[in-house]
Short mmCIF file of C-alpha atoms in Angstrom, two decimals:
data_model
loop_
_atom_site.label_atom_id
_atom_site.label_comp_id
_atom_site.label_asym_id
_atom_site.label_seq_id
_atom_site.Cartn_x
_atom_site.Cartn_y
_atom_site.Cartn_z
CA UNK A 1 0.00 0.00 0.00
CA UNK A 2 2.25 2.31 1.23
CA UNK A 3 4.78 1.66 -2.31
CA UNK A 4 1.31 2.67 -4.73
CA UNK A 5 1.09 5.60 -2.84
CA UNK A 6 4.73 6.97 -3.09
CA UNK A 7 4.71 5.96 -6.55
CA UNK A 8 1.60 8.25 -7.02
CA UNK A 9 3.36 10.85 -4.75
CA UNK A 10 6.33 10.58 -7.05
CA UNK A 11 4.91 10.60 -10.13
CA UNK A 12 2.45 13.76 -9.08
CA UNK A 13 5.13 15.87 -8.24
CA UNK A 14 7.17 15.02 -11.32
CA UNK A 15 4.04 16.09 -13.42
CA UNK A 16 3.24 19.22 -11.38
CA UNK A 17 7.60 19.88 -11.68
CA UNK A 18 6.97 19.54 -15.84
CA UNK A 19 3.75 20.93 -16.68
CA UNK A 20 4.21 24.33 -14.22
CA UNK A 21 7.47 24.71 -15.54
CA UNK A 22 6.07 24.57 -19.41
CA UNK A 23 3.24 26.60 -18.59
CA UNK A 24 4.95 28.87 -16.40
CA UNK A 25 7.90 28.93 -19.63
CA UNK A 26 4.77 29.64 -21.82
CA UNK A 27 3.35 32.22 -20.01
CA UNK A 28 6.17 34.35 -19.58
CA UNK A 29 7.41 33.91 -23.39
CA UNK A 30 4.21 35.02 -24.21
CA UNK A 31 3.78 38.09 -21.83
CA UNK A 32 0.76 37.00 -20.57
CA UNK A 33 -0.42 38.75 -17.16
CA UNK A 34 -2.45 36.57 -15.09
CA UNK A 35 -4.12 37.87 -12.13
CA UNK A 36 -3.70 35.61 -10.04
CA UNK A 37 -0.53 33.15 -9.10
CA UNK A 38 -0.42 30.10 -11.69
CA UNK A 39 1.33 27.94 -8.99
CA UNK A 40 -1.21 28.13 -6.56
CA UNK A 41 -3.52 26.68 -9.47
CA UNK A 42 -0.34 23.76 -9.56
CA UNK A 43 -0.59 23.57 -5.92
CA UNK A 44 -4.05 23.00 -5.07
CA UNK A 45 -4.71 20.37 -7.86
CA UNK A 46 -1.54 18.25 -6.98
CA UNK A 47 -1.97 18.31 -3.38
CA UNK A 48 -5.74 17.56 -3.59
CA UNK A 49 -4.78 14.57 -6.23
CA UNK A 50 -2.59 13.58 -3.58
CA UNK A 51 -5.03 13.38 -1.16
CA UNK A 52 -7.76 11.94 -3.30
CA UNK A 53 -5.16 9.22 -4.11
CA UNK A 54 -4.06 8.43 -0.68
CA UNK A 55 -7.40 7.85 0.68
CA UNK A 56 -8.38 6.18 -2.10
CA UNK A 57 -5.79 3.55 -1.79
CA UNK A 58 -6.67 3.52 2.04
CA UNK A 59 -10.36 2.16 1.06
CA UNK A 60 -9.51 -0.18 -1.49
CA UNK A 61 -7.86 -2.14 1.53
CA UNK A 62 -11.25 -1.76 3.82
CA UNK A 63 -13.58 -4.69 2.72
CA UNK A 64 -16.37 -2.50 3.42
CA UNK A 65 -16.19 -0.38 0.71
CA UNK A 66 -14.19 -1.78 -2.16
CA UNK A 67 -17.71 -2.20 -3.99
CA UNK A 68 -18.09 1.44 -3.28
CA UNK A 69 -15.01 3.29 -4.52
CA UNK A 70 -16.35 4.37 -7.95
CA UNK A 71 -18.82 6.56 -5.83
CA UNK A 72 -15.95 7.39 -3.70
CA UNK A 73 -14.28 8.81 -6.22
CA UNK A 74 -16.90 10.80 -7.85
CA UNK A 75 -17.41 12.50 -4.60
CA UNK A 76 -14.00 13.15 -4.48
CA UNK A 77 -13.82 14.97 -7.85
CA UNK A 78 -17.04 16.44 -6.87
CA UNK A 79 -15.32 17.74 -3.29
CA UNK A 80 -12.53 18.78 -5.44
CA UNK A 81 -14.10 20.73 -7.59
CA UNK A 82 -16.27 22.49 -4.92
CA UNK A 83 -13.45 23.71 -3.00
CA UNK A 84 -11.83 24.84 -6.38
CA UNK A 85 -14.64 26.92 -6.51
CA UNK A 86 -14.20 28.34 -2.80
CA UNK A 87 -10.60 28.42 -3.03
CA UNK A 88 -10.59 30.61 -6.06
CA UNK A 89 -13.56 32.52 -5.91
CA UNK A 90 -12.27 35.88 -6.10
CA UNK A 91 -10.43 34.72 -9.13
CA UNK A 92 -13.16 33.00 -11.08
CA UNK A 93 -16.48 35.60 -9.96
CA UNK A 94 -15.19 38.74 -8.67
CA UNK A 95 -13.81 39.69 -11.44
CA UNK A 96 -15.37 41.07 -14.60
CA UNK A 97 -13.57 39.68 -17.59
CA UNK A 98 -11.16 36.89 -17.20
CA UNK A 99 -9.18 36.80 -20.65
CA UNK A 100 -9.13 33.34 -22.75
CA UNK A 101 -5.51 33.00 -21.59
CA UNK A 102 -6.77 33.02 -18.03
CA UNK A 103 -9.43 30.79 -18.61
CA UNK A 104 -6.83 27.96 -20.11
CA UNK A 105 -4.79 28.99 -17.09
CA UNK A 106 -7.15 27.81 -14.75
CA UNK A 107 -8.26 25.28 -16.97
CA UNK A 108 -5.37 23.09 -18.21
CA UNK A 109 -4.22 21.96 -14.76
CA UNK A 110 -7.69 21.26 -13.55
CA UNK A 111 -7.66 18.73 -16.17
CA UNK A 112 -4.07 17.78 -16.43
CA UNK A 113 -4.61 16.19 -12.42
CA UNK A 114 -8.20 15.15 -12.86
CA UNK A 115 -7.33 12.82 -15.85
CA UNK A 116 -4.00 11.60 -13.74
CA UNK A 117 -6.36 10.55 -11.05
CA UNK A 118 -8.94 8.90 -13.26
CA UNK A 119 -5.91 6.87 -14.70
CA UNK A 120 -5.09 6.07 -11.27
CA UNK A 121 -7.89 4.83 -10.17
CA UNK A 122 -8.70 2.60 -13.40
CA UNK A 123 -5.85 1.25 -12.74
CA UNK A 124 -6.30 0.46 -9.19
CA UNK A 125 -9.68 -0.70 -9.45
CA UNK A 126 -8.71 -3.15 -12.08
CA UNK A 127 -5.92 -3.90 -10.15
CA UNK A 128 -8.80 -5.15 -7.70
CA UNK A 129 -11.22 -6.90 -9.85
#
């Protein structure tokens, strides 16, 4: 248990390392101005993957709900997302325009995480059937 989730660990902070520094890279060669800081975005998806992942692994050992963690997960994402929401409010709402490149900014490692956990967790629950 305990290897799966330092590989996860491992590999999570290896994709936030690449994909901030490319977007970051892009941003900048671009002259893009964001308002609001891009690795905060980073940091709240990979540290919420990381704790999605962690428990997740912790259930699929508990008997009790290893016919359950499909739902598991989608309140997970759904939890995720919600406090996405909360965390970043002022970003997303408060302000009156956000540009397209702001929108991507937001967007790209919402997804980049959220399809790294959904790989994940195939594979785990395969790994279990």
């Amino acid at each position: 248990m305990i290897r799966i989730v330092i590989t996860y660990c491992i590999a999570l902070v290896l994709l936030f390392a690449i994909c901030y520094g490319i977007h970051s890279f892009l941003i900048e060669k671009n002259q893009v101005i964001l308002h609001f800081k891009l690795v905060e975005i980073y940091e709240f998806n990979v540290g919420f993957s990381v704790l999605v992942c962690t428990n997740f692994v912790a259930f699929s050992f508990v008997d009790k709900f290893k016919k359950k963690l499909s739902y598991i997960y989608l309140a997970a994402i759904l939890i995720k997302l919600i406090l996405f929401k909360l965390a970043f409010y002022d970003t997303l709402f408060l302000k009156e325009k956000i540009t397209v490149s702001e929108k991507l900014s937001l967007l790209i490692p919402t997804l980049i995480f959220l399809s790294t956990d959904a790989f994940f967790v195939a594979k785990l629950l395969n790994k279990k059937q």
